[in-house]
Coordinates of C-alpha atoms in Angstrom, one line a residue:
M1 CA -6.1 -18.9 -5.0
I2 CA -4.6 -19.6 -1.6
R3 CA -3.4 -23.0 -2.7
A4 CA -2.2 -21.6 -5.8
I5 CA -0.2 -18.8 -3.8
R6 CA 1.3 -21.8 -1.6
S7 CA 2.0 -23.9 -4.4
A8 CA 3.8 -21.1 -6.2
G9 CA 6.5 -21.1 -3.2
I10 CA 5.3 -17.7 -1.8
R11 CA 6.1 -18.1 2.0
R12 CA 5.0 -14.8 3.2
A13 CA 2.0 -12.7 2.0
V14 CA -0.7 -10.3 3.2
V15 CA -3.8 -11.3 1.5
A16 CA -6.1 -8.6 1.2
K17 CA -9.8 -9.2 -0.3
S18 CA -11.4 -6.3 -1.9
R19 CA -15.1 -5.8 -1.0
G20 CA -17.8 -6.7 -3.5
G21 CA -21.4 -5.3 -2.5
A22 CA -22.5 -4.7 1.0
P23 CA -20.0 -4.9 3.9
K24 CA -20.4 -8.2 5.7
P25 CA -18.1 -10.2 8.4
G26 CA -15.3 -11.8 6.8
Q27 CA -16.0 -10.0 3.4
G28 CA -17.0 -13.2 1.9
I29 CA -13.5 -15.0 2.5
D30 CA -14.1 -18.8 2.2
D31 CA -13.6 -20.7 5.2
D32 CA -11.1 -23.2 3.7
A33 CA -9.3 -20.3 2.2
L34 CA -8.8 -18.7 5.6
R35 CA -7.8 -21.9 7.2
L36 CA -5.1 -22.6 4.5
A37 CA -4.0 -19.0 4.6
L38 CA -3.4 -19.0 8.3
D39 CA -1.8 -22.5 8.3
A40 CA 0.9 -21.0 5.5
G41 CA 1.5 -18.2 8.1
Y42 CA -0.2 -15.5 5.8
V43 CA -2.0 -12.3 6.9
I44 CA -5.6 -12.3 5.5
G45 CA -8.4 -10.0 5.8
G46 CA -10.8 -7.7 3.9
Y47 CA -11.6 -4.2 2.9
H48 CA -13.5 -2.0 5.2
N49 CA -14.3 1.9 4.8
Y50 CA -16.0 3.3 7.8
S51 CA -14.3 6.6 7.4
W52 CA -16.8 7.3 4.8
I53 CA -20.5 7.2 5.3
Q54 CA -22.1 6.2 2.2
G55 CA -25.4 7.8 0.9
R56 CA -27.0 4.4 0.4
W57 CA -26.3 3.4 4.0
I58 CA -27.9 6.8 5.1
E59 CA -31.0 5.6 3.2
Q60 CA -31.1 2.5 5.3
D61 CA -30.1 4.1 8.5
P62 CA -30.5 7.8 8.8
S63 CA -29.0 7.8 12.2
L64 CA -25.6 7.4 10.6
R65 CA -25.5 11.1 10.1
D66 CA -25.0 11.7 13.6
A67 CA -21.3 10.4 13.2
A68 CA -20.5 12.7 10.2
I69 CA -18.3 15.8 10.4
V70 CA -20.3 18.9 11.0
Q71 CA -19.0 22.0 9.4
A72 CA -18.8 25.4 11.1
D73 CA -22.1 26.5 9.7
G74 CA -23.7 23.3 11.4
T75 CA -24.2 21.5 8.1
H76 CA -22.8 18.4 6.5
K77 CA -20.8 18.3 3.5
T78 CA -21.8 15.9 0.8
I79 CA -19.3 14.6 -1.5
A80 CA -20.2 12.6 -4.7
N81 CA -17.7 10.2 -6.5
P82 CA -18.0 7.3 -9.0
W83 CA -18.6 4.8 -6.5
D84 CA -21.4 6.7 -4.8
P85 CA -23.2 9.3 -7.1
K86 CA -25.6 9.9 -4.2
G87 CA -22.9 11.2 -2.2
R88 CA -21.1 10.6 1.0
L89 CA -20.4 12.1 4.3
D90 CA -17.2 12.0 6.1
R91 CA -17.2 10.2 9.5
C92 CA -15.6 12.5 12.2
P93 CA -12.4 11.5 13.4
A94 CA -13.8 11.3 16.9
A95 CA -16.5 8.8 15.9
H96 CA -14.6 5.9 14.7
R97 CA -13.7 3.8 17.6
S98 CA -17.0 2.1 18.4
T99 CA -17.7 1.1 14.9
F100 CA -14.0 -0.1 14.5
V101 CA -14.4 -2.2 17.6
D102 CA -18.0 -3.9 16.8
I103 CA -17.0 -4.7 13.4
G104 CA -13.5 -5.9 14.5
K105 CA -14.8 -8.1 17.2
S106 CA -17.1 -9.8 14.8
T107 CA -14.4 -10.2 12.3
R108 CA -11.8 -11.4 14.7
K109 CA -13.9 -14.3 15.7
L110 CA -13.8 -15.7 12.4
G111 CA -10.0 -16.0 12.4
I112 CA -9.2 -13.2 10.3
N113 CA -6.1 -11.5 11.3
Y114 CA -5.8 -8.3 8.9
F115 CA -8.2 -5.4 9.1
F116 CA -7.8 -2.7 6.4
T117 CA -9.6 0.5 6.8
D118 CA -9.7 2.7 3.7
C119 CA -9.3 6.5 3.7
T120 CA -8.6 6.6 7.5
T121 CA -5.0 7.9 7.2
T122 CA -5.2 9.9 4.0
G123 CA -4.6 13.6 3.6
G124 CA -8.1 14.9 3.9
V125 CA -9.4 12.6 6.9
L126 CA -8.4 15.2 9.7
Q127 CA -11.1 17.9 9.4
E128 CA -12.4 20.2 12.4
C129 CA -15.9 19.0 13.5
Y130 CA -18.2 21.4 15.2
G131 CA -20.9 18.7 16.2
A132 CA -22.1 18.8 19.7
Q133 CA -21.7 14.9 20.2
H134 CA -18.0 15.0 18.9
P135 CA -16.2 18.2 18.4
V136 CA -12.6 18.1 17.5
T137 CA -9.8 20.1 16.3
R138 CA -7.4 18.5 13.7
S139 CA -4.8 17.6 16.4
E140 CA -7.6 16.2 18.7
G141 CA -8.6 14.4 15.4
A142 CA -5.3 12.7 15.0
Q143 CA -5.1 11.4 18.4
A144 CA -8.7 10.1 18.2
L145 CA -7.9 8.1 14.9
H146 CA -4.8 6.9 16.6
R147 CA -6.7 5.4 19.6
S148 CA -9.1 3.9 17.2
L149 CA -6.8 2.0 15.1
S150 CA -4.8 1.0 18.3
A151 CA -8.0 -0.4 19.4
L152 CA -8.0 -2.9 16.4
K153 CA -4.4 -3.7 17.2
Q154 CA -5.6 -4.7 20.6
L155 CA -8.0 -7.1 19.3
G156 CA -4.9 -8.9 17.7
F157 CA -5.2 -7.6 13.9
I158 CA -2.6 -6.5 11.7
V159 CA -4.0 -2.9 10.6
G160 CA -3.5 -1.5 7.3
S161 CA -5.0 1.9 6.0
E162 CA -4.7 4.1 2.9
R163 CA -1.9 6.4 2.1
G164 CA -0.6 7.0 5.6
K165 CA 0.5 9.7 7.9
W166 CA 2.9 10.0 10.6
W167 CA 0.4 10.3 13.5
A168 CA -0.5 6.7 12.4
T169 CA 2.8 4.9 12.5
Q170 CA 2.5 3.5 16.0
S171 CA -1.0 2.2 15.5
T172 CA -1.0 1.1 11.8
D173 CA 1.3 -1.6 10.3
I174 CA 0.7 -1.2 6.5
F175 CA 0.2 2.0 4.6
E176 CA -1.1 1.1 1.0
G177 CA -0.4 3.9 -1.5
I178 CA 2.1 6.0 0.2
E179 CA 4.8 5.0 -2.3
T180 CA 2.6 6.7 -5.1
L181 CA 2.6 10.3 -5.9
I182 CA -1.1 10.3 -6.4
E183 CA -1.3 13.8 -7.6
Y184 CA 0.9 12.9 -10.4
G185 CA -0.8 9.5 -10.9
G186 CA -4.4 9.8 -10.5
P187 CA -5.5 11.4 -13.8
F188 CA -3.9 8.3 -15.6
Y189 CA -5.7 5.5 -14.0
G190 CA -8.8 5.5 -15.9
S191 CA -12.5 6.0 -14.7
G192 CA -14.6 4.4 -12.1
D193 CA -14.9 1.1 -13.8
A194 CA -12.3 -1.7 -14.7
T195 CA -10.0 0.7 -16.4
H196 CA -9.4 2.4 -13.1
W197 CA -8.6 -1.1 -11.5
V198 CA -6.6 -2.9 -14.3
G199 CA -5.8 -0.4 -17.1
P200 CA -4.3 0.4 -19.3
Y201 CA -3.0 3.8 -18.1
R202 CA -4.5 6.7 -19.9
K203 CA -1.2 7.6 -21.8
D204 CA -3.4 9.7 -24.3
R205 CA -4.0 12.2 -21.5
P206 CA -2.1 15.5 -21.2
G207 CA 1.0 15.3 -18.9
Y208 CA 1.5 11.6 -18.8
E209 CA 5.0 11.9 -19.8
T210 CA 5.9 15.1 -17.8
L211 CA 3.9 14.1 -14.6
F212 CA 3.2 10.4 -14.3
L213 CA 6.4 9.3 -15.8
G214 CA 8.4 12.4 -14.7
Y215 CA 7.7 12.1 -11.1
D216 CA 5.6 9.3 -9.8
F217 CA 8.0 6.6 -11.7
N218 CA 11.2 8.8 -12.0
P219 CA 13.5 8.1 -9.1
A220 CA 15.8 10.8 -10.2
R221 CA 13.2 13.3 -8.7
R222 CA 12.3 11.2 -5.6
V223 CA 13.8 11.0 -2.2
P224 CA 12.8 8.5 0.5
L225 CA 12.1 11.0 3.3
F226 CA 9.3 8.8 4.9
Q227 CA 11.5 5.7 4.9
L228 CA 14.4 7.6 6.4
V229 CA 12.3 8.2 9.3
Y230 CA 9.6 5.5 9.3
H231 CA 11.0 2.4 7.4
D232 CA 11.3 0.4 10.9
S233 CA 7.6 1.1 11.8
V234 CA 5.6 0.6 8.9
Y235 CA 5.1 -1.7 5.9
C236 CA 4.7 0.7 2.8
T237 CA 3.3 -0.3 -0.7
R238 CA 2.3 1.6 -3.8
R239 CA -1.3 2.1 -4.4
W240 CA -3.4 -0.9 -4.9
N241 CA -4.2 -0.1 -8.7
Q242 CA -0.5 0.3 -9.7
D243 CA 0.0 -3.4 -10.0
A244 CA 3.6 -3.7 -12.1
G245 CA 1.8 -6.0 -14.6
R246 CA -0.6 -3.0 -15.6
D247 CA 2.3 -1.6 -17.8
R248 CA 5.2 -4.2 -18.5
S249 CA 7.4 -1.4 -19.7
L250 CA 7.5 -0.1 -16.2
W251 CA 8.0 -3.4 -14.4
N252 CA 11.8 -3.1 -13.9
R253 CA 11.3 0.4 -12.6
H254 CA 8.5 -0.8 -10.1
D255 CA 11.1 -3.5 -8.6
L256 CA 14.1 -1.4 -8.5
M257 CA 12.3 1.5 -6.8
N258 CA 11.1 -1.0 -4.3
I259 CA 14.4 -2.5 -3.8
L260 CA 16.1 0.8 -3.2
Y261 CA 13.5 2.1 -0.9
G262 CA 13.2 -1.3 1.0
T263 CA 9.3 -1.6 0.3
P264 CA 7.6 -4.8 -0.6
A265 CA 5.7 -5.6 -4.0
L266 CA 2.2 -5.2 -4.4
W267 CA 0.1 -7.4 -6.7
F268 CA -3.4 -6.6 -7.6
M269 CA -5.1 -9.6 -9.3
H270 CA -8.4 -9.2 -11.2
P271 CA -10.0 -11.5 -14.0
K272 CA -10.1 -8.6 -16.2
A273 CA -6.4 -8.1 -15.7
G274 CA -5.8 -11.8 -16.6
N275 CA -3.4 -12.2 -13.7
V276 CA -5.3 -14.2 -11.4
I277 CA -3.0 -16.6 -9.7
G278 CA -4.2 -20.2 -10.1
T279 CA -6.1 -19.6 -13.2
E280 CA -5.0 -20.5 -16.8
A281 CA -4.2 -16.9 -17.5
W282 CA -1.7 -16.7 -14.8
S283 CA 0.6 -18.9 -16.5
R284 CA 1.5 -16.0 -19.0
H285 CA 2.8 -13.8 -16.2
R286 CA 3.9 -16.2 -13.7
D287 CA 7.8 -16.3 -14.1
R288 CA 7.9 -12.4 -14.1
Y289 CA 5.4 -12.1 -11.0
L290 CA 7.8 -14.6 -9.3
K291 CA 10.9 -12.9 -10.2
S292 CA 9.4 -9.9 -8.5
Y293 CA 8.7 -12.0 -5.4
R294 CA 12.2 -13.4 -5.1
D295 CA 14.1 -10.2 -5.9
V296 CA 11.8 -7.6 -4.1
C297 CA 10.2 -9.5 -1.4
G298 CA 13.4 -11.6 -0.9
W299 CA 15.3 -8.2 -0.2
H300 CA 12.6 -6.9 2.1
E301 CA 12.5 -10.2 4.1
T302 CA 16.5 -9.1 4.9
I303 CA 15.8 -5.4 5.6
G304 CA 12.0 -5.1 6.3
F305 CA 12.3 -4.3 9.9
D306 CA 15.3 -2.2 9.8
E307 CA 15.7 1.4 9.9
M308 CA 16.7 3.3 6.8
T309 CA 20.0 4.9 7.9
E310 CA 21.1 6.4 4.6
H311 CA 20.1 7.4 1.1
R312 CA 22.6 8.8 -1.5
F313 CA 22.7 9.7 -5.2
L314 CA 25.9 8.4 -6.8
S315 CA 25.6 9.5 -10.4
S316 CA 25.4 13.1 -11.7
D317 CA 22.0 12.1 -13.5
R318 CA 20.6 10.6 -10.1
L319 CA 19.9 7.4 -11.9
V320 CA 22.3 5.4 -9.7
Q321 CA 21.3 5.4 -6.0
E322 CA 22.3 3.9 -2.7
T323 CA 20.6 3.2 0.6
H324 CA 21.7 1.6 3.9
F325 CA 19.8 0.1 6.9
S326 CA 20.6 -0.4 10.5
S327 CA 21.4 -4.1 10.2
G328 CA 24.6 -3.1 8.1
W329 CA 22.8 -4.1 4.7
G330 CA 22.9 -1.7 1.9
V331 CA 22.0 -1.8 -1.9
V332 CA 23.2 0.1 -4.9
V333 CA 20.6 0.4 -7.6
N334 CA 21.1 1.4 -11.1
F335 CA 18.1 2.7 -12.9
S336 CA 20.1 3.7 -16.1
Q337 CA 20.7 2.2 -19.3
H338 CA 24.3 2.1 -18.8
S339 CA 26.6 0.0 -16.5
W340 CA 27.7 1.6 -13.3
R341 CA 31.6 1.3 -12.5
D342 CA 31.5 1.8 -8.8
P343 CA 34.8 3.4 -7.2
R344 CA 34.7 0.6 -4.6
G345 CA 35.5 -1.9 -7.3
F346 CA 32.3 -3.4 -8.6
V347 CA 30.1 -2.9 -11.7
V348 CA 26.2 -2.8 -11.6
P349 CA 24.7 -3.7 -15.0
P350 CA 22.0 -1.4 -16.4
E351 CA 18.5 -1.7 -14.7
A352 CA 20.2 -4.0 -12.0
F353 CA 21.1 -3.9 -8.4
R354 CA 23.7 -4.9 -6.0
R355 CA 23.1 -5.9 -2.5
L356 CA 26.0 -4.8 0.0
A357 CA 26.3 -7.1 2.9
P358 CA 27.3 -6.1 6.4
V359 CA 31.0 -5.9 6.8
S360 CA 31.3 -9.1 8.7
T361 CA 29.9 -11.0 5.7
R362 CA 31.1 -8.8 2.8
G363 CA 31.7 -11.9 0.7
D364 CA 28.0 -12.2 0.3
D365 CA 27.6 -9.2 -2.0
V366 CA 25.3 -10.3 -4.7
I367 CA 24.5 -8.5 -8.1
K368 CA 21.0 -8.8 -9.6
K369 CA 20.3 -7.9 -13.3
R370 CA 16.8 -7.1 -14.2

């Protein structure tokens, strides 16, 4: 796969391997793949989730309960989900650091430079803990998690986590999923099997049009408040199971929203999706994926480390919008099915964007049609 990514002309990538089976150092990343990825300048690593304490782990090591959140009544709260029907416990925010450091050291020795920790920066992670070993308030918990994530950075990792919160913007480099409005999208992903990963979306469920399309994929109802504050701090993506190829009718919308918000493309490759780069199936999708790479990631390479300094709606239906960045670059994005005649003297075709160069290089303005 790494050879195929390189041969496709992809110069920059964060390659994150999802975990299969029990966790282990390196998450099964092949030594040659690691060498090739590092040689290409890629960021590469695996998936970890030690913010949860899985029921099957507790069966093997009951002492893991000692790291779990203790409720006010002195009990643990067991939470079942499709991936752990026996139930899991949530790790106390103050009980992460030693686990992160131990796993991180063994992983970093292999040469891996990316550490993704799932669920660590999600909305429900901050809970009070009343345990005698690690009591914390929510604000203390945020500080403790910040220190734990910072410890991974001190080991030399690029650090990623799920969703993302303001208190982790100094200690986390990548927020996966923050661009997805999960409350409006979650019911339409599918169940806890391959339908959850690769689709198709559950369009038959009530609310698909009004919630999923009406909010999650409706730029007229979204304002990039997080990017206006933290664009220069954290690399933000959509949720892992919102690969644009999952519904090709939404692909243009995916790309245009990323371009407007200055966020990169996310590809989730899975054999059941028929989109794994380097396989025969890839040839059917190659050109469209690489167009996203050129348009979205090419733009992100220009403004990825900038502050977002301005966002505004240009049309009354809010389907034509503009953002500007601290380097002087800006972009006008037209989500509509009609051309936009801008009062500044240019036209943006339907489902297209126009990059606005800094004043000193204004002759480099470029129109891109989807």
